[in-house]
Short mmCIF file of C-alpha atoms in Angstrom, two decimals:
data_model
loop_
_atom_site.label_atom_id
_atom_site.label_comp_id
_atom_site.label_asym_id
_atom_site.label_seq_id
_atom_site.Cartn_x
_atom_site.Cartn_y
_atom_site.Cartn_z
CA ARG A 120 27.55 -22.57 -19.12
CA ASP A 121 25.50 -19.20 -19.41
CA THR A 122 27.06 -17.23 -22.46
CA ARG A 123 24.18 -14.67 -23.06
CA ALA A 124 25.23 -10.94 -22.87
CA PRO A 125 25.04 -9.70 -19.41
CA PHE A 126 21.52 -8.10 -18.82
CA ARG A 127 21.53 -4.18 -18.37
CA PHE A 128 18.43 -2.19 -17.82
CA ASP A 129 18.52 0.96 -19.66
CA TYR A 130 17.65 3.86 -17.40
CA GLU A 131 17.86 6.69 -19.70
CA ARG A 132 15.54 4.78 -22.36
CA PHE A 133 13.34 4.42 -19.34
CA ARG A 134 13.16 7.97 -18.28
CA ARG A 135 12.71 8.99 -21.85
CA SER A 136 9.63 6.81 -22.26
CA LEU A 137 7.64 8.61 -19.25
CA ARG A 138 4.73 10.68 -20.63
CA HIS A 139 5.36 13.29 -17.61
CA PRO A 140 8.44 14.79 -15.58
CA VAL A 141 8.65 13.10 -12.30
CA ARG A 142 7.74 16.23 -10.35
CA GLY A 143 5.45 17.41 -12.98
CA GLY A 144 5.83 20.48 -15.29
CA ARG A 145 2.38 22.32 -14.99
CA ARG A 146 1.90 25.39 -13.36
CA GLY A 147 -0.84 27.74 -12.64
CA GLU A 148 -2.77 26.52 -9.54
CA ASP A 149 -3.89 29.13 -7.10
CA PRO A 150 -2.28 30.10 -4.24
CA GLU A 151 -4.60 28.43 -1.57
CA THR A 152 -3.67 25.07 -3.46
CA ARG A 153 0.25 25.70 -3.17
CA ALA A 154 -0.12 27.11 0.21
CA ARG A 155 -1.88 23.80 1.38
CA ARG A 156 0.60 21.59 -0.40
CA MET A 157 3.54 23.57 1.09
CA LYS A 158 1.96 22.85 4.76
CA ILE A 159 2.02 19.19 3.88
CA LYS A 160 5.66 19.33 2.92
CA GLU A 161 6.48 21.24 6.17
CA MET A 162 4.60 18.35 8.02
CA MET A 163 6.82 15.76 6.32
CA LYS A 164 10.04 17.75 7.02
CA PHE A 165 9.01 17.95 10.66
CA ALA A 166 8.29 13.92 10.65
CA TRP A 167 11.52 13.34 8.98
CA ASP A 168 13.83 15.84 11.03
CA ASN A 169 12.68 14.10 14.46
CA TYR A 170 12.90 10.67 13.05
CA ARG A 171 16.52 11.74 12.01
CA GLN A 172 17.18 13.24 15.22
CA TYR A 173 16.06 10.77 17.70
CA ALA A 174 15.90 7.45 15.95
CA LEU A 175 18.03 7.27 12.66
CA GLY A 176 18.59 3.52 11.63
CA LYS A 177 15.81 2.37 14.06
CA ASN A 178 12.39 1.17 12.33
CA GLU A 179 10.09 3.92 13.78
CA LEU A 180 10.29 6.87 16.04
CA ARG A 181 8.70 7.22 19.33
CA PRO A 182 8.01 10.81 19.25
CA LEU A 183 6.88 11.16 23.05
CA SER A 184 9.69 9.18 24.45
CA ARG A 185 12.03 10.50 21.75
CA ASN A 186 14.00 7.36 20.90
CA GLY A 187 13.22 4.62 18.40
CA HIS A 188 11.58 1.44 17.67
CA ILE A 189 12.59 -1.80 16.09
CA GLY A 190 10.01 -4.02 16.44
CA ASN A 191 9.78 -7.56 15.30
CA MET A 192 8.07 -7.16 11.50
CA PHE A 193 11.35 -6.67 9.61
CA GLY A 194 13.21 -9.69 10.78
CA GLY A 195 16.56 -7.65 11.81
CA LEU A 196 16.32 -5.10 8.90
CA ARG A 197 16.58 -1.37 10.26
CA GLY A 198 15.92 1.74 8.76
CA ALA A 199 12.06 1.18 7.79
CA THR A 200 11.29 4.77 7.96
CA VAL A 201 14.04 5.58 5.95
CA ILE A 202 13.48 3.61 3.04
CA ASP A 203 9.73 4.21 3.17
CA ALA A 204 10.44 7.87 3.47
CA LEU A 205 12.86 8.31 0.27
CA ASP A 206 10.47 8.92 -2.51
CA THR A 207 8.34 11.14 -0.43
CA LEU A 208 11.14 13.12 0.38
CA TYR A 209 12.10 13.35 -3.67
CA ILE A 210 9.02 14.14 -4.68
CA MET A 211 8.57 17.11 -2.09
CA GLU A 212 11.81 18.14 -3.16
CA LEU A 213 13.37 18.02 0.13
CA GLU A 214 16.64 17.55 -1.36
CA GLU A 215 18.84 17.76 2.17
CA GLU A 216 16.60 15.34 3.87
CA PHE A 217 16.54 12.72 1.01
CA GLN A 218 20.46 12.99 0.72
CA GLU A 219 20.64 12.53 4.72
CA ALA A 220 18.40 9.28 3.86
CA LYS A 221 20.34 8.16 0.65
CA GLN A 222 23.38 8.57 2.79
CA TRP A 223 22.21 6.01 5.42
CA VAL A 224 21.00 3.64 2.59
CA GLU A 225 24.97 3.76 1.44
CA LYS A 226 26.65 3.45 4.42
CA SER A 227 24.54 1.85 7.23
CA PHE A 228 21.90 -0.14 5.51
CA ASP A 229 22.69 -3.96 6.61
CA LEU A 230 20.97 -6.74 4.85
CA ASN A 231 23.10 -9.63 6.51
CA VAL A 232 20.53 -9.87 9.31
CA ASN A 233 19.35 -12.88 11.03
CA GLY A 234 15.65 -12.57 12.11
CA GLU A 235 11.95 -13.40 11.43
CA ALA A 236 10.47 -11.01 8.91
CA SER A 237 7.09 -10.93 7.43
CA LEU A 238 7.47 -11.62 3.63
CA PHE A 239 4.71 -8.73 2.93
CA GLU A 240 6.08 -6.01 4.94
CA VAL A 241 9.58 -6.25 3.39
CA ASN A 242 8.19 -6.57 0.12
CA ILE A 243 5.99 -3.69 0.43
CA ARG A 244 7.97 -1.32 2.48
CA TYR A 245 11.46 -2.24 1.80
CA ILE A 246 11.60 -3.51 -1.92
CA GLY A 247 8.88 -1.28 -2.89
CA GLY A 248 10.51 1.68 -1.39
CA LEU A 249 14.11 0.90 -2.62
CA LEU A 250 12.47 0.07 -6.40
CA ALA A 251 10.51 3.57 -6.77
CA THR A 252 13.43 5.60 -5.34
CA TYR A 253 15.75 4.02 -8.00
CA TYR A 254 13.30 4.44 -10.85
CA LEU A 255 12.87 8.27 -9.82
CA THR A 256 16.49 9.08 -9.45
CA GLY A 257 18.61 6.17 -11.52
CA GLU A 258 20.81 5.88 -8.46
CA GLU A 259 22.24 1.94 -8.58
CA VAL A 260 22.62 1.83 -4.61
CA PHE A 261 18.84 1.61 -4.57
CA LYS A 262 18.55 -1.05 -7.42
CA SER A 263 21.38 -3.09 -6.10
CA LYS A 264 19.80 -3.36 -2.47
CA ALA A 265 16.31 -4.29 -3.77
CA LEU A 266 17.89 -7.02 -5.85
CA GLU A 267 20.00 -8.37 -2.93
CA LEU A 268 16.90 -8.25 -0.63
CA GLY A 269 14.83 -9.44 -2.91
CA GLU A 270 16.91 -12.92 -3.45
CA LYS A 271 16.58 -13.17 0.37
CA LEU A 272 12.82 -13.61 -0.08
CA LEU A 273 12.94 -16.39 -2.31
CA PRO A 274 13.27 -19.53 -0.15
CA ALA A 275 9.81 -18.51 1.12
CA PHE A 276 8.10 -19.81 -2.06
CA ASN A 277 9.77 -23.47 -1.37
CA THR A 278 6.18 -24.95 -0.19
CA PRO A 279 4.37 -27.91 -2.13
CA THR A 280 2.14 -25.35 -3.82
CA GLY A 281 4.51 -22.61 -4.28
CA ILE A 282 2.52 -20.37 -2.26
CA PRO A 283 4.83 -18.38 0.11
CA ARG A 284 4.67 -19.04 3.84
CA GLY A 285 4.11 -15.71 5.66
CA VAL A 286 7.34 -15.72 7.79
CA ILE A 287 10.87 -15.96 6.20
CA ASN A 288 14.38 -15.86 8.48
CA LEU A 289 16.10 -13.35 6.18
CA GLY A 290 19.79 -15.17 7.31
CA SER A 291 18.62 -18.83 7.05
CA GLY A 292 15.78 -18.97 4.41
CA MET A 293 13.79 -20.86 6.63
CA SER A 294 9.97 -20.18 6.28
CA TRP A 295 6.65 -20.76 8.41
CA SER A 296 3.23 -19.51 8.69
CA TRP A 297 2.11 -16.99 11.17
CA GLY A 298 1.09 -18.56 14.59
CA TRP A 299 -2.21 -16.73 14.53
CA ALA A 300 -3.30 -17.87 10.92
CA SER A 301 -5.38 -20.77 11.35
CA ALA A 302 -3.86 -24.43 10.48
CA GLY A 303 -0.84 -23.20 9.17
CA SER A 304 -2.51 -21.06 6.49
CA SER A 305 -1.00 -18.64 4.16
CA ILE A 306 -2.96 -15.00 3.93
CA LEU A 307 -4.33 -13.83 0.68
CA ALA A 308 -3.41 -10.19 0.92
CA GLU A 309 0.13 -11.29 1.84
CA PHE A 310 1.00 -13.93 -0.98
CA GLY A 311 -1.47 -11.89 -3.43
CA THR A 312 0.39 -8.56 -2.80
CA LEU A 313 4.12 -9.63 -4.46
CA HIS A 314 3.43 -9.29 -8.21
CA LEU A 315 3.98 -5.61 -8.73
CA GLU A 316 7.73 -5.80 -7.18
CA PHE A 317 8.77 -9.10 -8.12
CA LEU A 318 7.90 -8.06 -11.64
CA HIS A 319 10.21 -5.11 -11.39
CA LEU A 320 12.93 -7.00 -9.73
CA SER A 321 12.91 -9.52 -12.50
CA GLU A 322 12.90 -6.47 -14.90
CA LEU A 323 15.63 -5.05 -13.44
CA SER A 324 17.98 -8.11 -13.00
CA GLY A 325 17.13 -9.98 -16.33
CA ASN A 326 16.03 -12.88 -13.70
CA PRO A 327 12.75 -14.31 -14.51
CA VAL A 328 12.85 -16.11 -11.55
CA PHE A 329 11.16 -13.29 -9.60
CA ALA A 330 8.52 -12.80 -12.03
CA GLU A 331 7.51 -16.49 -11.61
CA LYS A 332 7.55 -16.38 -7.98
CA ALA A 333 5.30 -13.26 -7.94
CA THR A 334 2.78 -13.67 -10.87
CA LEU A 335 2.51 -17.11 -9.17
CA SER A 336 4.09 -18.19 -12.33
CA LEU A 337 6.22 -16.13 -14.15
CA SER A 338 7.36 -19.08 -12.65
CA GLN A 339 6.34 -18.65 -9.10
CA VAL A 340 4.30 -15.77 -8.67
CA ARG A 341 2.33 -16.62 -11.71
CA ASN A 342 2.00 -20.02 -10.30
CA ILE A 343 -0.02 -18.17 -7.25
CA ARG A 344 -2.55 -17.41 -9.70
CA ARG A 345 -2.85 -20.99 -11.24
CA VAL A 346 -3.40 -22.39 -7.70
CA LEU A 347 -6.36 -19.38 -7.17
CA SER A 348 -7.74 -20.40 -10.57
CA ARG A 349 -8.10 -23.89 -10.01
CA VAL A 350 -9.76 -23.72 -6.54
CA GLU A 351 -13.41 -23.36 -5.83
CA LYS A 352 -14.61 -19.94 -4.88
CA PRO A 353 -17.43 -19.51 -2.50
CA GLN A 354 -19.79 -17.22 -4.55
CA GLY A 355 -16.94 -15.95 -6.43
CA LEU A 356 -15.28 -14.61 -3.27
CA TYR A 357 -11.79 -15.20 -2.32
CA PRO A 358 -11.35 -16.28 1.35
CA ASN A 359 -8.33 -14.74 3.43
CA PHE A 360 -6.70 -18.22 4.56
CA LEU A 361 -5.17 -20.41 2.08
CA SER A 362 -3.25 -23.56 2.92
CA PRO A 363 0.46 -23.58 1.24
CA VAL A 364 0.52 -27.16 1.70
CA THR A 365 -2.73 -28.23 -0.12
CA GLY A 366 -3.65 -25.23 -2.16
CA GLY A 367 -7.31 -25.16 -0.39
CA TRP A 368 -8.98 -22.80 1.75
CA VAL A 369 -8.53 -23.16 5.41
CA GLN A 370 -11.72 -20.85 6.49
CA HIS A 371 -14.16 -19.09 4.88
CA HIS A 372 -13.66 -15.46 5.98
CA VAL A 373 -13.45 -12.67 3.02
CA SER A 374 -12.94 -9.18 3.51
CA ILE A 375 -11.50 -6.16 1.79
CA GLY A 376 -10.27 -4.90 4.69
CA GLY A 377 -6.81 -6.65 6.44
CA LEU A 378 -6.11 -9.82 5.39
CA GLY A 379 -7.84 -9.77 1.68
CA ASP A 380 -7.45 -6.07 0.70
CA SER A 381 -4.17 -5.80 -1.43
CA PHE A 382 -4.79 -8.82 -3.03
CA TYR A 383 -7.69 -7.19 -5.18
CA GLU A 384 -5.67 -3.99 -5.49
CA TYR A 385 -2.85 -5.80 -7.21
CA LEU A 386 -4.99 -7.58 -9.82
CA ILE A 387 -5.97 -4.26 -11.50
CA LYS A 388 -2.77 -2.63 -10.64
CA SER A 389 -0.84 -5.74 -12.34
CA TRP A 390 -2.96 -5.09 -15.20
CA LEU A 391 -2.49 -1.27 -15.35
CA MET A 392 1.39 -1.87 -14.86
CA SER A 393 1.59 -4.29 -17.70
CA ASP A 394 0.18 -1.49 -20.00
CA LYS A 395 -3.11 -3.45 -20.05
CA LYS A 396 -1.94 -6.66 -21.64
CA ASP A 397 -2.12 -8.84 -18.39
CA SER A 398 -5.59 -9.79 -19.08
CA GLU A 399 -5.71 -12.68 -17.04
CA ALA A 400 -5.24 -9.95 -13.89
CA LYS A 401 -8.07 -7.93 -15.28
CA LYS A 402 -10.60 -10.86 -15.53
CA MET A 403 -9.95 -12.05 -12.09
CA TYR A 404 -10.24 -8.46 -10.65
CA ASP A 405 -13.47 -8.04 -12.69
CA ASP A 406 -14.79 -11.41 -11.86
CA ALA A 407 -14.10 -10.65 -7.76
CA LEU A 408 -15.49 -7.25 -7.97
CA GLU A 409 -18.77 -8.67 -9.45
CA ALA A 410 -18.79 -10.87 -6.74
CA ILE A 411 -18.17 -8.19 -4.16
CA GLU A 412 -20.89 -6.15 -5.39
CA LYS A 413 -23.32 -8.78 -5.51
CA HIS A 414 -22.58 -10.49 -2.26
CA LEU A 415 -20.69 -7.91 0.16
CA VAL A 416 -21.81 -4.27 -0.90
CA LYS A 417 -24.48 -2.92 1.42
CA LYS A 418 -26.40 0.20 2.34
CA SER A 419 -27.35 1.15 5.77
CA ALA A 420 -30.63 2.30 6.79
CA GLY A 421 -28.94 5.90 7.03
CA GLY A 422 -28.16 5.60 3.26
CA LEU A 423 -24.64 4.71 3.60
CA THR A 424 -22.69 2.45 1.19
CA TYR A 425 -20.26 0.04 2.75
CA ILE A 426 -18.58 -3.37 2.05
CA ALA A 427 -19.48 -6.31 4.65
CA GLU A 428 -17.44 -8.88 5.49
CA TRP A 429 -18.40 -12.36 5.00
CA ARG A 430 -17.91 -15.40 7.49
CA GLY A 431 -18.85 -18.83 6.14
CA GLY A 432 -22.19 -17.41 4.52
CA ILE A 433 -22.87 -14.80 7.46
CA LEU A 434 -22.30 -11.19 7.00
CA ASP A 435 -20.41 -9.13 9.53
CA HIS A 436 -21.47 -5.54 8.93
CA LYS A 437 -18.47 -3.46 9.84
CA MET A 438 -15.64 -2.13 7.75
CA GLY A 439 -11.87 -1.52 8.55
CA HIS A 440 -10.05 1.46 7.98
CA LEU A 441 -7.69 -0.58 5.69
CA ALA A 442 -10.84 -1.35 3.38
CA CYS A 443 -11.35 2.57 2.79
CA PHE A 444 -8.47 2.05 0.14
CA SER A 445 -11.37 0.25 -2.18
CA GLY A 446 -12.93 3.50 -2.95
CA GLY A 447 -9.64 4.51 -5.07
CA MET A 448 -9.13 1.31 -6.30
CA ILE A 449 -12.65 0.99 -7.52
CA ALA A 450 -12.25 4.43 -8.96
CA LEU A 451 -8.96 3.52 -10.59
CA GLY A 452 -10.49 0.13 -12.12
CA ALA A 453 -13.41 1.78 -13.52
CA GLN A 454 -11.80 3.86 -16.04
CA HIS A 455 -11.68 0.73 -18.33
CA GLY A 456 -14.93 -0.68 -19.50
CA PRO A 457 -17.92 -0.02 -21.04
CA GLU A 458 -19.62 3.18 -20.21
CA GLU A 459 -22.49 1.53 -18.01
CA ARG A 460 -20.21 -0.05 -15.89
CA ARG A 461 -17.64 2.75 -15.55
CA GLN A 462 -20.57 5.01 -13.99
CA ARG A 463 -21.63 2.30 -11.88
CA HIS A 464 -18.27 1.66 -10.60
CA MET A 465 -17.63 5.46 -10.03
CA GLU A 466 -20.84 5.82 -8.13
CA LEU A 467 -19.88 2.99 -5.90
CA ALA A 468 -16.45 4.34 -5.53
CA ALA A 469 -17.53 7.86 -4.65
CA GLU A 470 -20.09 6.25 -2.12
CA ILE A 471 -17.71 4.02 -0.53
CA THR A 472 -15.48 7.06 -0.15
CA SER A 473 -18.07 9.05 1.45
CA THR A 474 -18.82 6.40 3.79
CA CYS A 475 -14.99 6.41 4.99
CA HIS A 476 -15.03 10.33 5.18
CA GLU A 477 -18.62 9.91 7.29
CA SER A 478 -16.38 7.62 9.68
CA TYR A 479 -14.04 10.63 10.27
CA THR A 480 -16.68 13.46 10.40
CA ARG A 481 -18.63 11.53 13.12
CA SER A 482 -16.00 11.38 15.61
CA ASP A 483 -14.74 14.15 17.72
CA THR A 484 -11.10 14.42 16.39
CA LYS A 485 -12.38 14.09 12.73
CA LEU A 486 -10.12 11.31 12.28
CA GLY A 487 -11.14 7.74 11.72
CA PRO A 488 -11.26 4.93 14.17
CA GLU A 489 -9.77 1.41 13.04
CA ALA A 490 -12.96 -0.17 12.30
CA PHE A 491 -16.54 1.06 11.97
CA ARG A 492 -19.72 -0.99 12.05
CA PHE A 493 -23.29 -0.55 10.73
CA ASP A 494 -25.79 -2.19 13.25
CA ALA A 495 -28.70 -1.21 15.46
CA GLY A 496 -28.57 2.67 16.09
CA SER A 497 -24.87 2.87 15.03
CA GLU A 498 -23.38 3.85 11.49
CA ALA A 499 -19.84 4.37 10.54
CA THR A 500 -19.02 4.71 13.99
CA ALA A 501 -16.63 2.24 16.23
CA THR A 502 -18.82 0.43 18.70
CA ARG A 503 -16.01 -1.30 20.49
CA LEU A 504 -13.48 0.08 22.80
CA SER A 505 -10.49 -2.24 20.74
CA GLU A 506 -11.64 -0.28 17.74
CA ARG A 507 -11.41 3.36 18.56
CA TYR A 508 -8.10 4.12 17.57
CA TYR A 509 -6.07 5.98 14.81
CA ILE A 510 -2.73 5.16 13.88
CA LEU A 511 -1.82 7.59 10.94
CA ARG A 512 -3.31 5.43 8.62
CA PRO A 513 -3.42 6.50 5.00
CA GLU A 514 -6.24 4.66 3.36
CA VAL A 515 -8.96 7.42 3.62
CA VAL A 516 -6.64 10.16 2.02
CA GLU A 517 -5.43 7.62 -0.57
CA SER A 518 -9.07 7.39 -1.83
CA TYR A 519 -9.56 10.89 -1.46
CA MET A 520 -6.57 11.43 -3.96
CA TYR A 521 -7.65 8.85 -6.62
CA LEU A 522 -11.15 10.29 -6.80
CA TRP A 523 -9.88 13.75 -6.81
CA ARG A 524 -7.59 13.06 -9.80
CA LEU A 525 -10.50 11.00 -11.80
CA THR A 526 -13.27 13.18 -11.16
CA HIS A 527 -11.90 16.67 -9.87
CA ASP A 528 -14.71 17.35 -7.65
CA PRO A 529 -13.43 19.90 -5.23
CA LYS A 530 -15.25 18.21 -1.98
CA TYR A 531 -12.04 15.70 -2.14
CA ARG A 532 -9.38 18.61 -1.62
CA HIS A 533 -11.58 20.04 1.31
CA TRP A 534 -11.97 16.68 2.96
CA GLY A 535 -8.09 16.08 2.49
CA TRP A 536 -7.52 19.43 4.30
CA ASP A 537 -10.00 18.69 7.14
CA VAL A 538 -7.65 15.23 7.58
CA VAL A 539 -4.37 17.87 7.45
CA GLN A 540 -5.81 20.09 10.21
CA ALA A 541 -7.15 17.14 12.28
CA LEU A 542 -3.45 15.57 12.28
CA GLU A 543 -2.03 18.96 13.45
CA LYS A 544 -4.53 19.31 16.24
CA HIS A 545 -4.39 15.88 17.34
CA CYS A 546 -1.24 13.94 16.11
CA ARG A 547 1.61 16.67 16.16
CA VAL A 548 3.47 16.60 19.30
CA GLU A 549 6.48 18.19 20.11
CA SER A 550 8.96 15.69 18.32
CA GLY A 551 7.25 14.28 15.58
CA PHE A 552 3.69 12.86 15.07
CA SER A 553 1.85 10.06 16.95
CA GLY A 554 -1.19 7.87 16.62
CA ILE A 555 -4.20 8.28 18.96
CA ARG A 556 -5.97 5.50 21.18
CA ASP A 557 -9.28 7.21 21.01
CA VAL A 558 -10.94 9.23 17.85
CA TYR A 559 -14.32 9.82 19.98
CA THR A 560 -12.62 12.33 22.65
CA THR A 561 -11.46 15.63 22.25
CA THR A 562 -8.14 14.90 24.40
CA PRO A 563 -7.18 11.60 23.07
CA THR A 564 -3.95 10.17 24.52
CA HIS A 565 -1.11 9.26 22.35
CA ASP A 566 0.38 5.63 21.32
CA ASN A 567 3.91 7.34 21.21
CA MET A 568 4.54 5.67 17.71
CA GLN A 569 5.39 7.30 14.61
CA GLN A 570 4.45 4.68 11.70
CA SER A 571 6.60 4.44 8.61
CA PHE A 572 3.76 4.72 6.51
CA PHE A 573 2.96 8.02 7.71
CA LEU A 574 5.66 9.35 5.72
CA ALA A 575 5.46 6.75 2.95
CA GLU A 576 1.69 7.00 2.46
CA THR A 577 -0.16 9.24 4.19
CA LEU A 578 1.59 12.55 3.98
CA LYS A 579 2.58 11.62 0.22
CA TYR A 580 -1.38 11.00 -0.80
CA LEU A 581 -2.16 14.31 1.02
CA TYR A 582 0.58 16.07 -0.89
CA LEU A 583 -0.36 14.49 -4.38
CA LEU A 584 -4.02 15.61 -3.79
CA PHE A 585 -2.83 19.10 -3.66
CA CYS A 586 -0.44 18.79 -6.56
CA GLU A 587 -1.34 19.24 -10.22
CA ASP A 588 -2.17 16.08 -11.98
CA ASP A 589 1.33 15.34 -14.01
CA VAL A 590 3.10 14.85 -10.64
CA LEU A 591 3.63 11.12 -10.37
CA SER A 592 1.09 10.89 -13.19
CA LEU A 593 -1.03 8.03 -13.26
CA GLU A 594 -0.42 7.44 -16.95
CA ASP A 595 3.03 6.55 -15.84
CA TRP A 596 3.12 5.30 -12.26
CA VAL A 597 1.38 2.98 -10.52
CA PHE A 598 1.37 2.99 -6.47
CA ASN A 599 2.45 -0.09 -4.62
CA THR A 600 0.23 -0.63 -1.52
CA GLU A 601 2.43 1.45 0.63
CA ALA A 602 2.42 4.09 -2.00
CA HIS A 603 5.65 3.39 -3.40
CA PRO A 604 5.48 4.56 -7.35
CA LEU A 605 6.35 1.87 -9.86
CA PRO A 606 6.39 2.59 -13.53
CA ILE A 607 3.59 1.48 -16.04
CA ASN A 608 5.53 -0.90 -18.52
CA HIS A 609 5.20 1.29 -21.64
CA THR A 610 8.14 -0.50 -23.59
CA ASP A 611 10.90 -3.27 -22.95
CA PHE A 612 14.10 -1.53 -21.58
CA LYS A 613 16.93 -4.23 -21.94
CA ALA A 614 19.79 -2.14 -23.25
#
């Protein structure tokens, strides 16, 4: 029988350890910056009010038909927009709206569901959103829901290698791989994007099993790293598909965009979150970035730097919108290391961010396409019909926010404001915001979907771009890949 004293997380002590007030304390900005920030706050209120009116409890708002969408990604869980919006509402001081969201979590958020969920999406949106809101507010309901939901994800790790499968039934605990993933493989960005959240689940619960699962072996999450360090990496690169049965690569496709992206992001962020103690994560990040610089970073004929994809040794000269987060990631990682490397990485970060900016300015709507290419006669533009859409994605403004904080070059605020104006012009409809089907026409049709990440990420990063640096300071917080802030572990908070 376990006779240890019950674990209790000391929230007050945690709050005292923060170096800056959560919502910042500095004032003294110019009126224009404040006015722009207030505009973004108004957009958030508009997005939330319409969701609340027409779709509360569903996962997303369909703003044109004024109803809700549930989808099949979250295994029967509801309220994705509520959970994703909580911390943004709180940071923007939309108090009444925050209370509405909190009330829904207390009264209506049901975890006893039976359905197929994406382990990755539930982790980054639901667990991430609940954890962040707990750390920001200290309200126990968010912590207990996060821990209860975290328990339901653990069976996905019961595989021969401990590498989790991508889909889990939240009722039965059965898990399997995505039908579209070749030969039953697990996806690098999915199993590599659990560490931050699971570390905090383990911190808050006193149950190390979470950290083990996520670090692929704080027993299990740390075990994921063990498997990855053992397997041979083609030219130092990590392919996107790995077998949860054998622990070997299933096919050699490498990308910093979808399927690979957040694996790299969570390596540098795991190190930052550990207060720079997780040296294994830092080394994996440094080595991976070196391989990316060597094999994937290219310059177009017109002088644009981009990160190509690698398919079994053949380069595909395209970049996805999802890969545009990498400018911010590389800038964040560049702050720590020898000066020569710091400068090189800051230049690379600025160049990639500038290329992603070009993908926006070269469209008629001034919003960027889902993917853009660099081949004969075409640079930073989508050449395929199937890649011309924009679904309110955040990655480009995410990089603007990091580059602004780390350089204070005013162009990043100008670029961010251009995005605000384009969103208002092309995506704002009578009852919310909608993605558009083609960025290369001045009269785009809408896709009738207000994605939950628009409230979690796009509007949060835009807001922070026009805040002082001490609002959700990078000295205190690391953003998960859904822009939910999780604290850097300055000390140990067991009561």
